[in-house]
Amino acid sequence: MLSTIWHYWWRFWRRFHLTRWLIIVVLVMTLISVTYLTIVAKTSHVRDLQANLSRSTEIYDQDGARAGKLYAQKGTYVKADKISPHLADAILSTEDRNFYREHGFSVKGYGRAVMLAITNRLMGRNQISGGGSTISQQLAKNTFLSQQQTISRKFKELFIAIEIENIYSKRQILTMYMNNAYFGNGVYGVQDASRKYFGMDADELPVQDAAVLAGMLQNPSNNPIDHPAAAKQRRNVVLQLMADNHKIPKSKVKAYQAMPLGTKDTFNVGNNYRYPYYFDAVINEAINKYGLSEKAIMNNGYKIYTNLNQQQQQSFQTDFKNPNLFPQNAADGTEVQAASVAVDPKTGGVQAVVGGRNKDVFRGFNRATDIKRQPGSTMKPLAVYTPALENGFKYDSELVNKKLSYGKNRYTPKNINDVYTGKVPMYKALAQSLNAPAVWTLDQIGVNKGFESVQKFNLPVTKKDDNLALALGGLSTGVSPQQLAGAYTAFANHGKLTKPFYITKIVDSTGKTIVNNEGATPSQIMSPDTARQMTSMMLDVFNYGTGTTAKPAGYQVAGKTGSTEADSSTDADATRDKWIVGYTPDVVVATWEGFDSTNADHHLENLSGTGVNSLFKHQMEQILPTTDQQQFKVRDSASLVAAKQQRERRATDPDSDSSWVQRAETLNGKVWDKGSSLTAKAVQKARSLLGF
């Protein structure tokens, strides 16, 4: 039976020349694969490798001054003559004895690795078991590829290694490898490793210490500080390999093996990653917006120019280390968290950012950019009062301040103190953060107009948010401090919205500009007159409203406070989030405060929002002196209303001043209402010259 099947199969095979077709298919697939891998190798910028490795990526601030370096996978680069020859001998004896007789790969080693890969694939493991990598291949993997062990990565490694061999000498390749190798404890390169473990420069390493470093390449965790016994055992193996490779006399092996490790740590990381949250945000933007990989950013010696203001950033970081500016920890010791961001309203450039009070972790969680929390009453200017002004209301329009129910679900917003006055002017409703008139106003203009307004402010809202709860910040997803700061740039920038960003330019190691970003063109989302009226009302927030204790001494700041209730607590004053966003013509600062996880044991107290006020006040008093200190060209609403009422009283009083005085007062009011650059002092001088 089997012979019959085989006979017909063989006739079929010969009839259609399947052997030839199989050969053609294999050759075509091989050609396609080789072509693809060659393109990968040729487009990997191998010619820039030495320049990239010898330079650290540097970050520059808004003035072009150097702000720091990115040090992940980057150590102190030293030339070949600054590295002990014992170290090269030890590495070649353990990692690649045939280094000088190969062209980037080992046929035997690669064949062994391929067989292991096929075996693992047949057993259902999509990985390789190592082996077969020359020094050139390891350099290609460490600098251009991921550490994921797959067949495709292995072939890319092979072709890039060949390209490296075509461009660089063996001495250059070995030097680059030693400067890029990882030695545990966050240390890269032989110079920093020599300092970290033996307290000396790389060119001073004796044989026994060079053997220790070479032995760490396969398992960096077995270093002489953390695991001295394992490090010594591995060192002795390396020493024997060096003898077998005729790099040291066999007669001296036992003497070297008997020597103690003699570790000494004189390595100093330095103060190059000084602004971790800002630098992390820069890396994230380079990856997410410009398509660069983390490996390229950290290894390619870029110059990254940013909007960083070092004075503002330093003050932020100092404030976040001051426990006196924050509420007490929870009973179990959990810290109240916070985040702040400062943005230039004219450009959208982020000048400073801090994303938490916790210990810095490279590219860790940044609350200033990553959290999504309910914005509370900071939403009222965006969702209610801006669209109200755009639809016929004025800053002093009377709003209904009553406890009312809306819709089929009887939505009933309440003021915090549960007190209602029947009517209240808009500017007072905003300054005192009254809920009832805000919801009433949104209902009057139409929820959809409020929803569309929030969209214009570039905040993330969905159809679920298209309801009256939007007035009080009831969003389905929430916002981050950076998003909120971006929204408020429109008030500080004559109605033009700017989008926060970090990077202005990236230059590669050859001097070529690969990113040139001047920021997005501002969007006019409201009229300049509306922006002036909103600023006028939000000045009152800090003059006599909910932000009085947050007002920086000697400065006029406009903005809004906000808070959200902690639903998981029976405490009536339990608060989940506290917000303040404030601005001048020069800067917008948004600050959030709360616990990462809110529950009955982890919540803030007092819905008034005073807990975050001291932090914000301290921040602004340090930041504002670093700005141009431009003044608002509009008075606060309370002063405008008082002046208006005074004019009206004089107009109806028969014993009032002459009509010339009345006209002067009227002119004075109009000047302020329109935000003219004329000052009250100038108007008063004009009156005195006229003799009034």
XYZ file of C-alpha atoms in Angstrom:
692
model
C 0.000 0.000 0.000
C 2.729 2.459 0.986
C 4.790 1.557 -2.044
C 1.812 2.289 -4.302
C 1.243 5.696 -2.704
C 4.926 6.493 -2.988
C 4.941 5.430 -6.673
C 2.084 7.785 -7.606
C 3.532 10.584 -5.485
C 6.910 10.242 -7.176
C 5.314 10.276 -10.675
C 3.385 13.399 -9.693
C 6.547 14.996 -8.331
C 8.566 14.279 -11.515
C 5.737 15.204 -13.884
C 5.425 18.734 -12.521
C 9.169 19.195 -11.855
C 8.512 19.994 -8.217
C 12.198 19.731 -7.345
C 12.979 22.619 -9.669
C 10.071 24.623 -8.334
C 11.161 23.969 -4.766
C 14.662 25.161 -5.578
C 13.261 28.265 -7.284
C 11.012 29.041 -4.286
C 13.911 28.615 -1.863
C 16.162 30.817 -3.984
C 13.497 33.518 -4.349
C 12.795 33.503 -0.609
C 16.506 33.641 0.083
C 16.935 36.533 -2.335
C 14.050 38.451 -0.765
C 15.365 37.795 2.739
C 18.918 38.788 1.870
C 17.688 41.919 0.111
C 15.568 42.887 3.093
C 18.356 42.236 5.594
C 20.833 44.157 3.451
C 18.471 47.139 3.392
C 18.119 46.899 7.186
C 21.900 46.920 7.568
C 22.442 49.760 5.092
C 19.771 51.959 6.686
C 20.924 51.434 10.287
C 23.298 54.429 10.158
C 26.287 52.240 10.978
C 28.655 54.973 9.759
C 27.446 57.171 12.619
C 27.942 54.453 15.242
C 31.320 55.548 16.587
C 30.282 59.202 16.709
C 27.026 58.266 18.440
C 28.689 56.085 21.067
C 31.410 58.610 21.846
C 28.837 61.348 22.575
C 26.069 61.401 25.165
C 22.654 62.735 24.226
C 22.395 66.213 25.724
C 19.350 68.269 26.700
C 19.333 72.054 26.222
C 16.972 74.592 27.787
C 14.967 77.404 26.168
C 18.048 79.664 26.090
C 20.251 77.045 24.448
C 22.157 76.347 27.677
C 23.085 72.753 28.466
C 20.717 71.283 31.056
C 21.947 67.698 31.364
C 22.727 64.384 29.716
C 20.845 61.149 29.182
C 22.925 58.351 30.643
C 20.983 55.124 30.190
C 23.123 52.675 28.164
C 25.796 55.342 27.978
C 28.965 55.477 30.008
C 32.107 57.569 29.910
C 33.618 56.906 26.489
C 37.386 56.342 26.418
C 39.734 55.703 23.504
C 41.577 52.423 22.977
C 44.835 53.712 24.451
C 42.959 54.529 27.678
C 41.921 50.893 28.194
C 44.177 48.271 29.751
C 45.355 45.672 27.190
C 44.631 43.035 29.862
C 40.935 43.827 29.530
C 40.934 43.302 25.765
C 42.802 40.007 26.244
C 40.316 38.843 28.887
C 37.267 39.749 26.778
C 38.556 38.105 23.609
C 39.550 34.979 25.545
C 36.026 34.552 26.910
C 33.767 36.095 24.270
C 35.384 35.712 20.832
C 38.815 34.104 20.456
C 38.644 34.242 16.649
C 37.730 37.935 16.570
C 40.713 38.932 14.413
C 40.169 36.033 11.966
C 36.417 36.565 11.341
C 34.414 39.006 9.272
C 31.699 39.715 11.815
C 30.373 36.197 12.308
C 31.423 32.676 13.179
C 30.217 29.933 10.823
C 30.473 27.216 13.472
C 28.962 29.332 16.180
C 26.177 30.566 13.950
C 25.368 27.061 12.788
C 25.134 25.935 16.390
C 22.821 28.841 17.237
C 20.582 28.142 14.222
C 20.246 24.467 15.184
C 19.285 25.446 18.721
C 16.758 27.941 17.331
C 15.164 25.274 15.101
C 14.992 22.866 18.030
C 13.321 25.453 20.225
C 10.838 26.341 17.476
C 9.897 22.664 17.061
C 9.354 22.478 20.805
C 7.084 25.560 20.686
C 9.566 28.055 22.133
C 9.885 31.232 20.030
C 13.395 32.017 21.184
C 16.991 31.063 20.709
C 19.327 29.761 23.344
C 22.220 32.094 22.660
C 25.608 31.240 21.317
C 27.182 32.124 18.013
C 27.507 35.872 18.648
C 30.839 37.474 17.850
C 32.003 40.766 19.348
C 30.707 42.538 16.244
C 27.328 40.850 16.542
C 27.042 41.726 20.225
C 27.868 45.338 19.372
C 25.164 45.309 16.667
C 22.625 43.855 19.105
C 23.439 46.293 21.902
C 23.330 49.404 19.741
C 20.758 48.761 17.006
C 18.459 45.930 18.096
C 16.312 44.805 20.999
C 17.337 42.094 23.455
C 14.441 39.887 22.337
C 15.793 36.493 21.300
C 14.176 35.642 17.982
C 15.404 34.221 14.686
C 14.623 37.431 12.788
C 16.643 39.493 15.254
C 19.524 37.047 14.958
C 19.681 37.448 11.174
C 19.439 41.255 11.444
C 22.289 41.086 13.928
C 24.368 39.106 11.412
C 23.916 41.559 8.532
C 24.486 44.650 10.684
C 27.633 43.026 12.111
C 28.952 42.482 8.568
C 28.227 46.137 7.781
C 30.102 47.177 10.926
C 33.089 45.068 9.836
C 33.004 46.709 6.394
C 33.278 50.203 7.865
C 35.399 49.939 11.028
C 38.716 48.369 11.930
C 38.923 45.542 14.453
C 40.488 47.879 16.997
C 37.640 50.383 16.577
C 34.999 47.650 16.908
C 36.531 46.238 20.080
C 36.839 49.733 21.578
C 33.197 50.528 20.816
C 32.121 47.200 22.307
C 34.029 47.767 25.548
C 32.582 51.270 25.878
C 29.017 50.059 25.310
C 28.970 46.832 27.361
C 26.795 46.622 30.487
C 28.430 45.809 33.831
C 25.530 45.836 36.289
C 24.345 48.456 38.793
C 23.344 50.761 35.949
C 26.963 51.071 34.780
C 27.909 51.008 31.090
C 31.397 50.982 29.643
C 34.741 49.816 30.974
C 35.796 53.217 32.342
C 32.790 53.612 34.624
C 32.904 49.906 35.539
C 36.561 50.249 36.557
C 35.647 53.190 38.765
C 32.562 51.456 40.168
C 34.224 48.201 41.204
C 37.928 48.952 41.601
C 38.273 52.721 42.089
C 40.671 53.189 39.163
C 40.669 54.185 35.498
C 40.302 51.555 32.798
C 43.924 51.872 31.689
C 45.126 50.975 35.213
C 43.381 47.592 35.475
C 45.687 44.714 36.410
C 45.136 41.205 35.033
C 42.997 39.890 37.898
C 40.614 42.886 37.874
C 40.342 42.851 34.079
C 39.270 39.209 34.376
C 36.495 40.206 36.800
C 35.005 42.710 34.346
C 35.280 40.300 31.416
C 33.520 37.655 33.475
C 30.565 39.956 34.124
C 29.627 40.345 30.465
C 27.532 37.173 30.377
C 25.884 37.839 33.753
C 26.289 41.434 34.998
C 24.410 40.684 38.229
C 27.393 38.611 39.405
C 29.437 41.700 40.174
C 32.048 41.890 42.952
C 29.975 44.280 45.087
C 26.676 42.414 45.203
C 27.892 38.822 44.709
C 31.613 38.665 45.500
C 31.793 34.863 45.717
C 30.198 34.359 42.312
C 32.314 37.142 40.815
C 35.521 35.570 42.132
C 34.558 32.130 40.853
C 33.818 33.534 37.390
C 37.055 35.562 37.459
C 39.080 32.419 38.053
C 37.413 30.741 35.079
C 38.332 33.728 32.902
C 41.929 33.656 34.108
C 42.188 30.009 33.062
C 40.714 30.860 29.652
C 43.273 33.654 29.268
C 46.039 31.160 29.949
C 44.568 28.683 27.470
C 44.502 31.497 24.907
C 48.162 32.317 25.637
C 47.372 35.788 27.012
C 48.958 35.134 30.411
C 51.570 32.535 31.469
C 49.996 29.334 32.774
C 52.504 29.394 35.599
C 50.892 32.554 37.018
C 47.250 31.462 36.846
C 47.068 30.095 40.404
C 48.736 33.201 41.807
C 46.168 35.435 40.088
C 43.307 33.188 41.206
C 44.420 33.411 44.824
C 44.267 37.221 44.896
C 41.398 38.913 46.773
C 38.871 40.976 44.795
C 39.850 44.258 46.423
C 36.751 46.200 45.411
C 36.563 49.987 45.758
C 33.731 52.212 44.527
C 34.745 55.699 43.369
C 32.160 55.976 40.592
C 30.170 59.218 40.546
C 27.136 59.327 38.302
C 27.234 63.097 38.408
C 24.309 65.461 38.230
C 23.414 65.089 34.598
C 19.890 63.692 34.906
C 18.957 66.669 37.057
C 15.368 67.107 35.940
C 13.994 63.546 35.767
C 10.322 64.340 35.124
C 11.154 66.874 32.430
C 13.749 64.661 30.770
C 11.354 61.692 30.886
C 8.698 63.808 29.176
C 11.210 64.826 26.502
C 12.074 61.182 25.811
C 8.389 60.251 25.649
C 7.674 63.051 23.191
C 10.632 62.059 21.020
C 9.307 58.493 20.922
C 5.582 59.145 20.571
C 5.640 62.239 18.361
C 8.788 61.833 16.275
C 9.120 58.051 16.060
C 12.566 57.732 17.643
C 13.330 54.648 19.718
C 14.508 54.825 23.310
C 17.695 53.022 22.271
C 18.401 55.657 19.611
C 17.664 58.537 21.974
C 19.945 57.207 24.679
C 22.774 56.035 22.423
C 22.946 58.249 19.365
C 24.470 61.389 20.824
C 21.624 63.746 19.940
C 21.356 67.371 20.983
C 17.752 67.927 22.078
C 16.628 71.537 22.465
C 13.581 72.133 24.653
C 11.359 74.772 26.286
C 12.856 74.045 29.713
C 13.249 76.963 32.131
C 15.850 75.694 34.585
C 14.990 78.206 37.306
C 11.335 77.256 37.242
C 12.131 73.548 37.124
C 14.515 73.776 40.065
C 11.958 75.670 42.136
C 9.287 73.077 41.340
C 11.567 70.245 42.423
C 12.567 72.043 45.620
C 8.927 72.662 46.530
C 8.002 69.028 46.016
C 10.698 67.981 48.474
C 9.302 70.299 51.170
C 6.805 68.335 53.317
C 5.536 71.563 54.906
C 3.828 72.462 51.620
C 1.704 69.300 51.628
C -1.005 67.798 53.840
C -0.027 65.164 56.374
C 0.445 61.586 55.256
C -2.327 59.059 55.730
C -2.399 57.045 58.942
C -0.487 54.207 57.276
C 2.225 56.602 56.052
C 1.031 56.911 52.446
C 2.056 60.284 51.022
C -0.329 62.741 49.444
C 0.736 62.950 45.825
C 0.822 66.017 43.592
C 1.813 67.200 40.135
C 2.509 70.588 38.562
C 3.231 71.940 35.113
C 4.175 75.428 33.878
C 3.394 76.402 30.263
C 4.170 79.465 28.167
C 0.697 80.533 26.932
C 2.049 82.228 23.804
C 3.821 79.163 22.407
C 2.609 76.189 24.439
C 6.173 75.420 25.500
C 6.329 73.436 28.753
C 8.806 75.284 30.963
C 8.713 73.066 34.059
C 7.037 69.851 35.164
C 7.045 67.606 38.225
C 4.956 64.465 38.263
C 5.048 63.298 41.860
C 6.720 63.208 45.255
C 8.013 59.657 44.966
C 11.545 58.473 44.275
C 12.592 59.124 40.695
C 12.299 56.136 38.362
C 13.550 56.350 34.792
C 10.517 56.940 32.559
C 8.269 56.242 35.518
C 4.694 57.375 36.099
C 4.355 61.134 35.572
C 1.143 62.434 37.149
C 1.472 65.785 35.394
C 1.054 64.101 32.011
C -0.381 60.649 32.722
C -3.163 60.911 35.318
C -6.809 61.193 34.342
C -8.723 62.809 37.205
C -11.987 64.723 37.434
C -11.220 68.462 37.090
C -14.015 69.656 39.393
C -14.821 73.353 39.262
C -11.820 74.175 37.078
C -14.184 73.078 34.299
C -16.684 75.914 34.945
C -14.777 78.588 32.959
C -14.380 76.162 30.051
C -17.789 74.490 29.890
C -20.076 77.225 31.237
C -18.874 80.808 31.471
C -16.871 81.069 28.237
C -19.737 79.790 26.041
C -22.171 81.915 28.090
C -20.217 85.091 27.272
C -20.033 84.010 23.640
C -23.832 83.657 23.647
C -24.943 87.015 25.032
C -24.178 86.907 28.773
C -21.910 89.513 30.433
C -19.541 89.215 33.328
C -22.086 90.955 35.587
C -25.201 89.187 34.260
C -27.567 87.990 36.976
C -27.708 84.184 37.287
C -30.281 82.119 39.161
C -28.837 80.824 42.411
C -31.483 78.382 43.571
C -31.559 74.686 44.405
C -33.234 73.305 41.271
C -33.734 69.879 39.723
C -33.209 69.165 36.020
C -34.347 66.477 33.604
C -36.016 63.147 34.085
C -33.355 61.968 36.488
C -33.931 65.043 38.700
C -30.288 66.106 38.667
C -29.984 68.526 41.621
C -26.676 70.357 42.001
C -25.972 71.891 45.418
C -23.704 74.697 46.525
C -20.971 73.587 48.880
C -22.445 75.442 51.858
C -26.008 74.635 50.719
C -26.838 78.361 50.794
C -28.766 80.029 47.949
C -29.389 83.735 47.358
C -31.937 83.613 44.555
C -29.714 85.561 42.171
C -26.010 86.217 41.883
C -23.877 88.070 39.291
C -21.754 85.824 37.101
C -18.407 87.104 38.361
C -19.350 86.291 41.966
C -20.692 82.870 41.020
C -17.343 82.060 39.398
C -15.136 83.546 42.132
C -17.032 81.743 44.907
C -17.328 78.564 42.802
C -21.111 78.246 43.242
C -22.510 75.092 41.658
C -26.206 75.949 41.308
C -25.799 79.038 39.069
C -23.164 77.273 36.950
C -25.531 74.419 36.120
C -28.434 76.833 35.588
C -26.334 78.834 33.103
C -25.300 75.735 31.178
C -28.945 74.701 30.996
C -29.869 78.159 29.663
C -27.302 78.222 26.830
C -27.705 74.524 26.055
C -25.565 71.606 27.159
C -24.341 71.024 23.624
C -22.737 74.468 23.484
C -20.866 73.725 26.687
C -19.778 70.349 25.319
C -18.535 71.926 22.089
C -16.687 74.578 24.093
C -14.776 71.943 26.083
C -13.838 70.252 22.822
C -12.436 73.550 21.537
C -10.255 73.714 24.656
C -8.737 70.402 23.490
C -9.875 68.391 26.517
C -10.838 64.708 26.158
C -14.632 64.414 26.314
C -17.001 61.795 24.932
C -20.725 61.694 24.281
C -21.136 60.377 27.826
C -20.077 63.844 29.027
C -22.763 65.676 27.045
C -24.920 66.432 30.100
C -25.351 69.045 32.834
C -22.776 67.377 35.108
C -20.193 68.726 32.660
C -20.584 72.118 34.352
C -19.053 70.728 37.554
C -16.277 68.729 35.880
C -18.076 65.407 35.716
C -16.046 63.789 32.927
C -16.020 60.111 32.035
C -12.226 59.949 31.603
C -10.785 62.990 33.385
C -7.838 65.234 32.528
C -4.170 65.649 33.381
C -2.580 68.832 34.773
C -0.804 69.348 31.441
C -4.074 69.138 29.506
C -5.735 71.585 31.899
C -2.831 74.027 31.659
C -3.056 73.811 27.885
C -6.756 74.686 28.012
C -6.152 77.798 30.126
C -3.528 79.154 27.723
C -6.445 80.557 25.689
C -7.441 82.926 28.509
C -3.884 84.225 28.893
C -3.328 84.487 25.137
C -6.223 86.683 23.946
C -8.448 83.705 23.145
C -5.787 81.728 21.258
C -5.244 78.145 22.422
C -1.741 76.652 22.342
C -0.858 72.980 22.760
C 1.804 72.052 25.354
C 5.029 70.598 23.941
C 8.634 70.045 25.077
C 11.012 69.649 22.127
C 11.904 72.513 19.813
C 14.741 70.870 17.860
C 16.756 67.656 17.665
C 20.214 67.561 16.076
C 21.993 64.249 15.461
C 25.652 63.495 16.089
C 26.621 64.615 12.563
C 25.084 68.061 13.056
C 22.001 67.346 10.943
C 18.688 68.740 12.250
C 16.193 65.861 12.262
C 13.394 67.651 14.156
C 12.535 71.339 13.943
C 9.400 72.186 15.910
C 8.176 75.712 16.532
C 4.943 74.471 18.069
C 1.473 74.242 16.580
C -0.188 77.391 15.268
C -2.424 78.809 18.037
C -6.163 78.306 17.522
C -8.524 81.250 18.076
C -11.238 79.493 20.086
C -12.896 82.590 21.599
C -12.964 86.311 20.911
C -10.362 88.541 22.582
C -13.208 90.339 24.375
C -14.455 87.067 25.862
C -10.937 86.217 26.999
C -10.673 89.640 28.706
C -13.996 89.216 30.499
C -13.009 85.721 31.643
C -9.687 87.005 32.962
C -11.496 89.848 34.719
C -13.742 87.350 36.509
C -10.941 84.923 37.312
C -8.852 87.667 38.906
C -11.571 87.737 41.566
C -10.917 84.064 42.359
C -7.610 85.093 43.927
C -8.770 88.491 45.211
C -11.711 87.368 47.341
C -12.841 83.940 46.064
C -11.779 80.375 46.689
C -8.128 81.092 45.815
C -7.395 83.991 48.179
C -4.905 81.988 50.266
C -3.122 80.928 47.055
C -2.516 84.454 45.749
C 1.228 85.172 45.408
C 2.301 88.273 47.303
C 2.742 91.292 45.047
C 1.295 89.726 41.882
C -2.021 89.633 40.041
C -2.989 86.095 39.035
C -6.177 84.867 37.374
C -7.442 81.306 37.407
C -9.683 78.800 39.094
C -9.705 76.269 41.913
C -11.453 72.926 41.847
C -12.142 69.867 43.957
C -13.990 66.566 43.742
C -15.714 64.570 46.437
C -14.401 61.220 47.645
C -17.395 58.933 47.174
C -15.823 56.072 49.133
C -15.782 57.972 52.441
C -18.565 58.757 54.897
C -16.768 61.985 55.825
C -18.756 64.896 54.396
C -15.552 66.879 53.810
C -13.633 64.012 52.197
C -12.035 65.146 48.946
C -10.536 63.070 46.158
C -8.835 65.746 44.044
C -7.779 69.337 44.582
C -6.832 71.587 41.702
C -5.546 75.089 41.088
C -4.800 76.512 37.684
C -3.546 80.076 37.571
C -2.060 82.317 34.937
C -0.522 85.650 34.035
C 0.205 86.884 30.480
C 3.545 85.035 30.790
C 2.825 81.628 32.309
C 0.075 79.124 33.100
C 0.561 76.825 36.097
C -1.716 73.864 36.871
C -1.302 71.933 40.121
C -3.132 68.787 41.270
C -3.114 67.163 44.679
C -4.566 63.876 45.922
C -3.883 60.210 46.664
C -3.122 57.770 43.873
C -5.844 55.512 45.215
C -8.696 57.204 47.096
C -10.673 55.310 49.751
C -11.982 55.729 53.290
C -8.429 55.826 54.679
C -6.826 57.805 51.862
C -8.526 61.071 51.031
C -8.006 64.795 51.442
C -10.030 66.961 53.799
C -12.001 70.197 53.286
C -13.715 70.816 49.973
C -12.576 74.450 49.953
C -9.324 73.410 48.306
C -7.057 75.286 50.747
C -4.743 72.270 51.088
C -3.167 72.867 47.694
C -3.214 76.660 47.993
C -0.010 76.960 50.012
C 1.906 74.892 47.464
C 0.588 76.934 44.536
C 1.286 80.254 46.295
C 4.856 79.230 47.008
C 5.362 78.012 43.433
C 4.084 81.234 41.863
C 6.141 83.464 44.154
C 9.258 81.728 42.843
C 8.218 81.402 39.196
C 6.789 84.853 38.486
C 10.057 86.743 39.138
C 11.641 84.661 36.335
C 9.056 85.850 33.792
C 8.696 89.145 31.927
C 6.084 90.109 34.560
C 3.624 91.500 32.054
C 0.491 92.987 33.605
C -3.098 92.206 32.706
C -4.729 94.930 30.619
C -8.035 94.473 32.402
C -9.214 95.083 35.959
C -10.940 92.494 38.084
C -14.734 92.323 37.702
C -15.470 93.465 41.251
C -13.584 96.731 40.637
C -15.296 97.239 37.280
C -18.726 96.765 38.848
C -17.904 99.113 41.743
C -16.741 101.807 39.308
C -19.844 101.297 37.193
C -22.132 101.632 40.215
C -20.338 104.790 41.299
C -20.835 106.340 37.868
C -24.511 105.460 37.972
C -24.927 107.071 41.417
C -23.249 110.272 40.243
C -25.423 110.381 37.154
C -28.620 110.311 39.276
C -27.336 112.624 42.050
C -28.308 116.312 41.364
C -25.449 117.508 43.593
C -22.860 115.443 41.747
C -19.795 116.827 39.952
C -20.092 118.600 36.602
C -20.865 116.714 33.447
C -17.154 116.932 32.581
C -16.317 114.842 35.630
C -19.068 112.397 34.693
C -17.627 112.088 31.196
C -14.164 111.523 32.608
C -15.473 108.783 34.872
C -17.375 107.223 31.981
C -14.245 107.342 29.830
C -12.273 105.797 32.674
C -14.712 102.906 32.898
C -14.691 102.338 29.158
C -10.903 102.298 29.093
C -10.778 99.508 31.665
C -13.687 97.580 30.213
C -11.997 97.388 26.818
C -8.635 96.398 28.242
C -6.892 99.508 26.933
C -3.223 99.933 27.704
C -4.010 103.302 29.307
C -3.842 103.150 33.083
C -6.059 104.642 35.747
C -3.130 106.795 36.798
C -2.984 108.405 33.355
C -6.713 109.131 33.391
C -6.443 110.656 36.863
C -3.636 112.906 35.666
C -5.793 114.068 32.760
C -8.584 114.941 35.193
C -6.238 116.975 37.405
C -4.998 118.945 34.396
C -8.604 119.831 33.572
C -9.068 121.045 37.139
C -11.555 118.383 38.302
